[in-house]
Short mmCIF file of C-alpha atoms in Angstrom, two decimals:
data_model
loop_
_atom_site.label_atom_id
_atom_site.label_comp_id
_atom_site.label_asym_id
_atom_site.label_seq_id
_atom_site.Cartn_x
_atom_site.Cartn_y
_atom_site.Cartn_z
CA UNK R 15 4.95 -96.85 -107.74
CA UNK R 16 5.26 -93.10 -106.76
CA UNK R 17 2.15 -93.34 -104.26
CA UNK R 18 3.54 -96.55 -102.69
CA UNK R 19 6.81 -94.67 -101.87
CA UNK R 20 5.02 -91.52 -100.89
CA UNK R 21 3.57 -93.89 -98.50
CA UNK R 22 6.03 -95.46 -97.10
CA UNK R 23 8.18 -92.17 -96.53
CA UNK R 24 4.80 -91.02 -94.95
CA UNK R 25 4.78 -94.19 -92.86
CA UNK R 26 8.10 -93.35 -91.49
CA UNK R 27 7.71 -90.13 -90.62
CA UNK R 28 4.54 -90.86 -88.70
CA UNK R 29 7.01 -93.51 -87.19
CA UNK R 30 9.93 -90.77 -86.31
CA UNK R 31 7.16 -88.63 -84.78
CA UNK R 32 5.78 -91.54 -82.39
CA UNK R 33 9.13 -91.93 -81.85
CA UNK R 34 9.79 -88.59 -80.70
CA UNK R 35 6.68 -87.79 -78.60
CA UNK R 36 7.50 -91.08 -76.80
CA UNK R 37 11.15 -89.98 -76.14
CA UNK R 38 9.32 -86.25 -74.80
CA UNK R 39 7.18 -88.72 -72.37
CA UNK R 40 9.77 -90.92 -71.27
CA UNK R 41 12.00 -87.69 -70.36
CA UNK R 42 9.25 -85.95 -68.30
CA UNK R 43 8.61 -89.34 -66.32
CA UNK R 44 12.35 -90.10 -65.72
CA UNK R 45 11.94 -86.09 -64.18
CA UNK R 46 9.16 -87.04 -61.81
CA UNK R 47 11.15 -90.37 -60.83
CA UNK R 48 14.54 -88.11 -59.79
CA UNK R 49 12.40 -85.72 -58.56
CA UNK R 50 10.43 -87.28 -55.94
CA UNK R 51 11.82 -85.78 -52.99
CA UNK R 52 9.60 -82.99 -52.15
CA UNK R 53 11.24 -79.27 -53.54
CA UNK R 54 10.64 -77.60 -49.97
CA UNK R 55 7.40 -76.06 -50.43
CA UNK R 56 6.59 -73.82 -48.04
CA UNK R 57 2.65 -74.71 -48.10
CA UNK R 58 3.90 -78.23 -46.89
CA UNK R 59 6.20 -77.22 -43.84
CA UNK R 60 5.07 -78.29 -40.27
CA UNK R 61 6.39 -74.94 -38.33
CA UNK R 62 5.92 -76.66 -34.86
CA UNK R 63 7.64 -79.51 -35.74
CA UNK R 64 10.52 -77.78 -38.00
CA UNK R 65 13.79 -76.27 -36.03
CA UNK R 66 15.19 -72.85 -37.83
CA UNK R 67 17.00 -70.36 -37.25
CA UNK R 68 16.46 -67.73 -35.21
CA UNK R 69 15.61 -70.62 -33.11
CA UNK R 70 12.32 -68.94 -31.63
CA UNK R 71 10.37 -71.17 -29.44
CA UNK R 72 14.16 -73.30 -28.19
CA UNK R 73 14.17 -73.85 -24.40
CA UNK R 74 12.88 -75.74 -21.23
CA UNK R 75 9.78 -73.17 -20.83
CA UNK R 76 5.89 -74.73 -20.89
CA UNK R 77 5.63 -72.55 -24.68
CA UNK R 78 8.51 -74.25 -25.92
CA UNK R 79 8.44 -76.40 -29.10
CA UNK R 80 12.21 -77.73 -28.78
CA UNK R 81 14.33 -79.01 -25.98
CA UNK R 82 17.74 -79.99 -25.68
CA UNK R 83 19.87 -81.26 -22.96
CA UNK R 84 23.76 -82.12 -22.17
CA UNK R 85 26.55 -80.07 -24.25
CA UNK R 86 24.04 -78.60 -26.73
CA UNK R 87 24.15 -74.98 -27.32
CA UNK R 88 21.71 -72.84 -29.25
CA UNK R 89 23.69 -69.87 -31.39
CA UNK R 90 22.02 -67.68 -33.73
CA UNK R 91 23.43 -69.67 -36.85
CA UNK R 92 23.36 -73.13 -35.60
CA UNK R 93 22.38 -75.86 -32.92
CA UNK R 94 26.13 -77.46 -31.64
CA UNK R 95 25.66 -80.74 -30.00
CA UNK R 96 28.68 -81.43 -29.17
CA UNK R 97 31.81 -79.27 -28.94
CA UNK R 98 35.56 -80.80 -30.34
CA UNK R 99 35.93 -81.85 -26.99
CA UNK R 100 36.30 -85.50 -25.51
CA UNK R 101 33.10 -87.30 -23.72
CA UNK R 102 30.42 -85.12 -24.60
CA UNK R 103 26.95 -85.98 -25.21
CA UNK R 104 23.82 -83.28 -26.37
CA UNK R 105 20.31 -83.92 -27.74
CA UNK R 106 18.08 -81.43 -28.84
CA UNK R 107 13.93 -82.22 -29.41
CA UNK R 108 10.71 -81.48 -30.84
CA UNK R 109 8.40 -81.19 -27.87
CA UNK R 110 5.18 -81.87 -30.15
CA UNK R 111 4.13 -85.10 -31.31
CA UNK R 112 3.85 -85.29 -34.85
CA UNK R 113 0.83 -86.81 -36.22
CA UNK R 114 1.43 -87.02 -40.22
CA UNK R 115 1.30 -90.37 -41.52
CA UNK R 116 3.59 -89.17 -44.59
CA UNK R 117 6.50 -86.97 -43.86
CA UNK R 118 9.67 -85.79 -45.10
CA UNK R 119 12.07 -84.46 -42.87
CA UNK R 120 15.46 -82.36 -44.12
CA UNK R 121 18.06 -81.89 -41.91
CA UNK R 122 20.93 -79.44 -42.36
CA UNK R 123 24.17 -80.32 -40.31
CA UNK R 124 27.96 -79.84 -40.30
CA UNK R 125 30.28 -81.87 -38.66
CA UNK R 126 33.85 -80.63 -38.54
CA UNK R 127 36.52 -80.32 -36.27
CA UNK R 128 40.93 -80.08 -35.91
CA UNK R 129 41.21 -83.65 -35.85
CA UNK R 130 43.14 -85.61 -38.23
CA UNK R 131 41.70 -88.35 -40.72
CA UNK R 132 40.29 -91.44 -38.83
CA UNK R 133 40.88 -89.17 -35.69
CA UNK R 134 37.84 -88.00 -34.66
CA UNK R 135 34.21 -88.82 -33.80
CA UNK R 136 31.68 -90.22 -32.80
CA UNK R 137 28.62 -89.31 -35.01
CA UNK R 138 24.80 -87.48 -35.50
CA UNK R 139 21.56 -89.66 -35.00
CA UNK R 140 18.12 -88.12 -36.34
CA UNK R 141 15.45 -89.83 -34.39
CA UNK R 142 12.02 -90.50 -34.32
CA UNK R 143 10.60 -92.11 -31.63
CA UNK R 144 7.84 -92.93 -28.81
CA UNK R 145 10.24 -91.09 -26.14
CA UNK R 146 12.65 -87.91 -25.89
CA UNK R 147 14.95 -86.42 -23.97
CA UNK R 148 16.37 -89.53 -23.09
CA UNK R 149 20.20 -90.01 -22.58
CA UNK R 150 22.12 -93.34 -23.32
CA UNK R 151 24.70 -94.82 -24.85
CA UNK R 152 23.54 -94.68 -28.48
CA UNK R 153 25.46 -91.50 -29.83
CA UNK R 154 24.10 -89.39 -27.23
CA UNK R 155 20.67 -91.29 -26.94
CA UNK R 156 18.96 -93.94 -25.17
CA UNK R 157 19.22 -97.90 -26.67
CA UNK R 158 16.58 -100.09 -27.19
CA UNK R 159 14.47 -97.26 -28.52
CA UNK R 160 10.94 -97.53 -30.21
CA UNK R 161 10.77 -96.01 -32.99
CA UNK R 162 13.41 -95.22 -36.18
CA UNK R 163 16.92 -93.79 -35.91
CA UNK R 164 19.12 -92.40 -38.85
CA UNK R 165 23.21 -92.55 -38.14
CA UNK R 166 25.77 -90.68 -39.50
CA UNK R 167 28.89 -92.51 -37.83
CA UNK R 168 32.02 -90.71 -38.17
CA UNK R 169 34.40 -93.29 -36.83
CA UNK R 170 34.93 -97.06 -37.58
CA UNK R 171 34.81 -98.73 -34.52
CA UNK R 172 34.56 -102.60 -36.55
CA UNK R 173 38.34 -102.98 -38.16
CA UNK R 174 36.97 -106.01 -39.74
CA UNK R 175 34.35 -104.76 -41.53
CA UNK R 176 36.92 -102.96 -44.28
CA UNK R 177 34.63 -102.88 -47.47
CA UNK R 178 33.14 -99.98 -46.38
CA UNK R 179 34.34 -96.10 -45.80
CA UNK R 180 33.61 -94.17 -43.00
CA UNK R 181 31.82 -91.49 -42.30
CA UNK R 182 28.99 -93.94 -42.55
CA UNK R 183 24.92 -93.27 -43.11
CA UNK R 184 22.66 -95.94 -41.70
CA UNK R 185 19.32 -96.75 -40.87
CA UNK R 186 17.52 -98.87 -37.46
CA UNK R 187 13.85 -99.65 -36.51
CA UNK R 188 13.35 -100.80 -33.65
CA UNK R 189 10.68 -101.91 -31.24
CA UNK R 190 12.21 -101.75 -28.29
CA UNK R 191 13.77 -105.03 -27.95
CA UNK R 192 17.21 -104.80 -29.69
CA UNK R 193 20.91 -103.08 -28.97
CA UNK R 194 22.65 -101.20 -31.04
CA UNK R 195 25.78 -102.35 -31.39
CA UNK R 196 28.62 -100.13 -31.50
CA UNK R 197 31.51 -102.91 -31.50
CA UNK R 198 29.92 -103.59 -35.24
CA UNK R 199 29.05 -100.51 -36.06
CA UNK R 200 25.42 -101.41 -35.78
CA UNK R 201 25.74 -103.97 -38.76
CA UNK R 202 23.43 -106.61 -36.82
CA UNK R 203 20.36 -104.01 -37.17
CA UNK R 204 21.15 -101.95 -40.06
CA UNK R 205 18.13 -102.08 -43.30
CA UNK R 206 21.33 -99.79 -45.44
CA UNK R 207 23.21 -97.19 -45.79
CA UNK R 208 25.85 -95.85 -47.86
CA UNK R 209 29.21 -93.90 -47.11
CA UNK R 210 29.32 -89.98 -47.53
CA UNK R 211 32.15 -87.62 -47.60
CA UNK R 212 30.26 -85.49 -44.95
CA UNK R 213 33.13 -83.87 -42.61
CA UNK R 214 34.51 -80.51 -42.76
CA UNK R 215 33.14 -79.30 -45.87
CA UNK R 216 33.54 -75.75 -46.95
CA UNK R 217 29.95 -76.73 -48.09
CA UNK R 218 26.35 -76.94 -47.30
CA UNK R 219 25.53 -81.06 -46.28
CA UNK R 220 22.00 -82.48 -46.34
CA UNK R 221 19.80 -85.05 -45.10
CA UNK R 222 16.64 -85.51 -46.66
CA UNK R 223 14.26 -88.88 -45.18
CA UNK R 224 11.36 -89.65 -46.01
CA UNK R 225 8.66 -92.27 -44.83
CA UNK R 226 5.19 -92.73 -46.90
CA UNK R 227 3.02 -95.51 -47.65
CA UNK R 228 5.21 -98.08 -45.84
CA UNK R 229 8.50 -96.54 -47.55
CA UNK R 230 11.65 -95.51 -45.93
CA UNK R 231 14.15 -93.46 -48.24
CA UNK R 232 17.35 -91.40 -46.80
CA UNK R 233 18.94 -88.84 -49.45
CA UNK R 234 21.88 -87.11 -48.93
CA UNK R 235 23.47 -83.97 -50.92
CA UNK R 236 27.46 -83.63 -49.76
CA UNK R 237 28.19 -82.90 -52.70
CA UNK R 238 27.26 -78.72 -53.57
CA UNK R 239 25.42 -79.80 -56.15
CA UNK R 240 22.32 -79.35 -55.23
CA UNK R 241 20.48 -82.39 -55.78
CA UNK R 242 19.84 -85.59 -53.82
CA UNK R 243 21.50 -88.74 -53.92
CA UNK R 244 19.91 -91.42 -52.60
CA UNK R 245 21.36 -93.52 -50.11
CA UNK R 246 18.95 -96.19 -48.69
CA UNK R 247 15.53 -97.27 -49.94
CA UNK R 248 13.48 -99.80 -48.07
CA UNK R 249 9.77 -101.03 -48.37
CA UNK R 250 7.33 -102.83 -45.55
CA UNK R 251 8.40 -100.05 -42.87
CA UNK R 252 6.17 -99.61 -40.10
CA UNK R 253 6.13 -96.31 -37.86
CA UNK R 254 3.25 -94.96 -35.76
CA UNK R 255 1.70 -91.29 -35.56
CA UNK R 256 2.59 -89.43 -32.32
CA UNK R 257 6.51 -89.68 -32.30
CA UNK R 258 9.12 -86.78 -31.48
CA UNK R 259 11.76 -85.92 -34.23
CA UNK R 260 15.01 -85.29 -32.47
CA UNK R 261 18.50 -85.54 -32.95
CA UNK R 262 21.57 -86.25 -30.74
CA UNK R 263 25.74 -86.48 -30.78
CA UNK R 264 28.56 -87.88 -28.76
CA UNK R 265 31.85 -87.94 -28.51
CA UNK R 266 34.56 -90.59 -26.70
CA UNK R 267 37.88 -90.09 -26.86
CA UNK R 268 37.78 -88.67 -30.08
CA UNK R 269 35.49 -85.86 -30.55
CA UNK R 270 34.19 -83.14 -33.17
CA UNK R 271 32.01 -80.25 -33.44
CA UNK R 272 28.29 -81.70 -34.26
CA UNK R 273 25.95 -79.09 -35.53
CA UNK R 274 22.45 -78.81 -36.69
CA UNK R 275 21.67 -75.61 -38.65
CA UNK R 276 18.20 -76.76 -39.54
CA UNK R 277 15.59 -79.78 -39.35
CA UNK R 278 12.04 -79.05 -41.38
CA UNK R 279 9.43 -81.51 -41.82
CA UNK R 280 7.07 -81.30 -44.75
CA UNK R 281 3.61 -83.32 -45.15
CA UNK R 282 3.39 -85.23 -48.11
CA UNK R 283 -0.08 -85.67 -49.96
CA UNK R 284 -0.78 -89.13 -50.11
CA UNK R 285 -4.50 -90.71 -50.53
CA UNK R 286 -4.73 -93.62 -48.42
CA UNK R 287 -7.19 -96.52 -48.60
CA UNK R 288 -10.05 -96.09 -46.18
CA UNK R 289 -8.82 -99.23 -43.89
CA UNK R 290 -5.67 -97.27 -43.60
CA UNK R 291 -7.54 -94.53 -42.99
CA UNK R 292 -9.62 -95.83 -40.49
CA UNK R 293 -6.96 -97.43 -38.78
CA UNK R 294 -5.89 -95.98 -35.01
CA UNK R 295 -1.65 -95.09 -36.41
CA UNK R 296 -0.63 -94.93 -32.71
CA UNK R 297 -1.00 -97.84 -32.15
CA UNK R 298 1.20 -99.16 -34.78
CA UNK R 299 4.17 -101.22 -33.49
CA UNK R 300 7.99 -100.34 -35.06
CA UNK R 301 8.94 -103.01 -37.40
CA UNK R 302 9.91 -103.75 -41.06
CA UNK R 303 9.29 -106.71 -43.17
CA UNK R 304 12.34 -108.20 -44.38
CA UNK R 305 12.56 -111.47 -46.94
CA UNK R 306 15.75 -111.61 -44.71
CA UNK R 307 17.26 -110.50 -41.32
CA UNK R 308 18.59 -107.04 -40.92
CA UNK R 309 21.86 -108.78 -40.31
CA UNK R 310 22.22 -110.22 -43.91
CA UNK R 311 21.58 -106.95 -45.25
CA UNK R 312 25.38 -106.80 -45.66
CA UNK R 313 26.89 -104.12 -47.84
CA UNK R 314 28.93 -106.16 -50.75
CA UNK R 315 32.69 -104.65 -51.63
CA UNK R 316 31.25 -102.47 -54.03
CA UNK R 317 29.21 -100.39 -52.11
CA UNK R 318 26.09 -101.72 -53.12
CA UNK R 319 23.17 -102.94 -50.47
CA UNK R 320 22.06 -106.45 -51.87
CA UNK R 321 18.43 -106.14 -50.73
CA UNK R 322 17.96 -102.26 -51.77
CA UNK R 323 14.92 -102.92 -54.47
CA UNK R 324 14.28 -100.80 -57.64
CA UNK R 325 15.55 -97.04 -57.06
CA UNK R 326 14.78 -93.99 -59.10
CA UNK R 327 17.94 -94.50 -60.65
CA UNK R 328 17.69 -97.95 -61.44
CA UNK R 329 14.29 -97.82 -62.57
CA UNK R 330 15.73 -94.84 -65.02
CA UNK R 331 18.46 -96.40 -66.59
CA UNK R 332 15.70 -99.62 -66.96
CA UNK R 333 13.56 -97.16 -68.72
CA UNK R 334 16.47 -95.77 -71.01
CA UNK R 335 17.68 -99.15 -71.95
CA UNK R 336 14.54 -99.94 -73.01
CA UNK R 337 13.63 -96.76 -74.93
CA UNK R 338 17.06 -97.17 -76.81
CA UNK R 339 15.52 -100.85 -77.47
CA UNK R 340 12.86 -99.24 -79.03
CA UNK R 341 14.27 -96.72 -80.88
CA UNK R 342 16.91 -98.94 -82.30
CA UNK R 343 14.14 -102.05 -83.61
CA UNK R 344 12.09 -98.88 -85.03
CA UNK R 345 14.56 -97.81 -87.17
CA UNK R 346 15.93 -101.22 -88.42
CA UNK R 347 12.23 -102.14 -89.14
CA UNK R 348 12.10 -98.56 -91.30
CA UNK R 349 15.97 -99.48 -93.19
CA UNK R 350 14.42 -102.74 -93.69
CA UNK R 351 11.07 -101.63 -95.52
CA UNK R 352 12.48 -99.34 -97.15
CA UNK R 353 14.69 -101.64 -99.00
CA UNK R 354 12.00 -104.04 -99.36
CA UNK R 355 10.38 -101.76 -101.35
CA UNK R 356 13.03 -100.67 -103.65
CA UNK R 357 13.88 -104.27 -104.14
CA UNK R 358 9.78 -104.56 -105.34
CA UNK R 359 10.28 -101.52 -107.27
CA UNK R 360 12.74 -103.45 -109.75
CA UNK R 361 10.17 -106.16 -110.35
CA UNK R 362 7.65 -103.42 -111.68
#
């Protein structure tokens, strides 16, 4: 009867130590999930298509890698858009085509101003599309672009649309054939977004996107916390090679000061299949594949986007649920043997 218990005390700890090493596993994969924006490796930065300060290489010359046009003005410590005045518009823009089929592009920005709450506007829009330097209506920018177009809306211009806050972070593909509408806010040809406490910080405020394998994901730290937070997350996104990153601001007759301080693309390493290898990427036509139309992609009243599929975070509290499962049928099993046994043990 001694051996049997020595064996099933053995049994259990064998069982406490799968336990463990699983838990160690299940830890260092949650990591890599959080984790997957890139950590701003330097190996990975695309200089000519990355805007930092000093701002070397900023102008209209033939050398130049950046351009910029309307209000903008290029400091030392930052890129301003648009000053806190009324009716401004300014665009600055990456003069070479970028060529990566996986990117990730961070942009560092500040908008802040003297007006009051709900007083001010309009908004930033990081672009990436077929054509630059293009002025229109769109916060500084042409419409009916080609290509993709990140906003960060500052002013509610829909009072209907009340279930969500403002300053507002959305996203827009588009091939060319659809207006943005401002009355709405854009709503009709949003894929997400999310609302971010983003004006006049005392902070550093991030934008982190990133497109691979068919993948659009927008991150956002607002928070000086240093970490991302992810904000939209959409598969079966199309974008061609051979874009221009850019990114533009307006004001009406409220205004604010819009500034960029930095935008820095990275490559990501991704293996590719060799029919998507083989396949001519300019050529590629803007366009996402939703089970529904942008337009139902309607934010519910509790801030979450109904068609947003698994997340990192999701996906982590999936895997935690289920490693508490686990853990918690492992060590009723064990109570459960054990007393098996002891009950056995009287019979002897």
């Amino acid at each position: 009867m001694r051996v049997s218990r020595l064996g099933c005390l053995n049994k259990m700890r064998n069982f406490k130590g799968f336990l463990s090493t699983a838990l160690v596993f299940l830890i260092f994969e949650l990591c890599l999930v959080r984790c997957d924006m890139t950590d701003g490796n330097t190996e990975h930065l695309k200089r000519e298509n990355s805007l930092m300060k000093p701002y070397q290489g900023v102008g209209s010359n033939p050398s130049s890698q950046w351009d910029f046009w309307g209000s903008t003005l290029v400091t030392s410590s930052y890129v301003r858009l648009t000053p806190d005045e009324r009716s401004k518009q300014g665009s600055i823009w990456n003069t070479v085509p970028c060529y990566l089929k996986d990117w990730e592009m961070h942009v560092h920005f500040k908008i802040h101003g003297s007006g009051k709450k709900n007083l001010h506007g309009d908004g930033i829009a990081v672009w990436y599309t077929k054509d630059k330097l293009h002025p229109g209506p769109v916060f500084g920018n042409q419409d009916q672009f080609l290509g993709l177009a990140i906003f960060v809306d500052s002013f509610r211009n829909d009072l209907h649309g009340m279930d969500r806050s403002f300053p507002y972070i959305s996203a827009m593909v588009n091939n060319g054939s659809v207006n943005y509408d401002h009355g709405k806010d854009g709503r009709s040809s949003e894929l997400g977004g999310c609302s971010a406490e983003i004006r006049n910080r005392e902070h550093d405020t991030y934008l982190a996107i990133r497109y691979s394998k068919g993948r659009l994901t927008v991150m956002v730290d607002v928070e000086d916390k240093n970490e991302w937070k992810e904000c939209i997350d959409i598969g079966g996104v199309r974008l061609p090679t051979g874009y221009f990153f850019g990114a533009s601001a307006a004001t009406g007759d409220l205004s604010d000061n819009h500034d960029i301080i930095s935008m820095k693309l990275y490559q990501l390493m991704v293996e590719h299949t060799p029919e998507e290898e083989n396949q001519d990427w300019t050529k590629i036509e803007p366009s996402v594949s939703l089970l529904k139309s942008p337009k139902d992609n309607i934010d519910d009243p509790t801030g979450n986007f109904r068609s947003t599929p698994l997340t990192g975070w999701k996906v982590f509290l999936l895997l935690l649920c289920a490693l508490l499962g686990i853990v918690v049928c492992g060590v009723v099993g064990a109570v459960v043997f054990q007393k098996r046994q002891e009950r056995n043990k009287r019979f002897y």
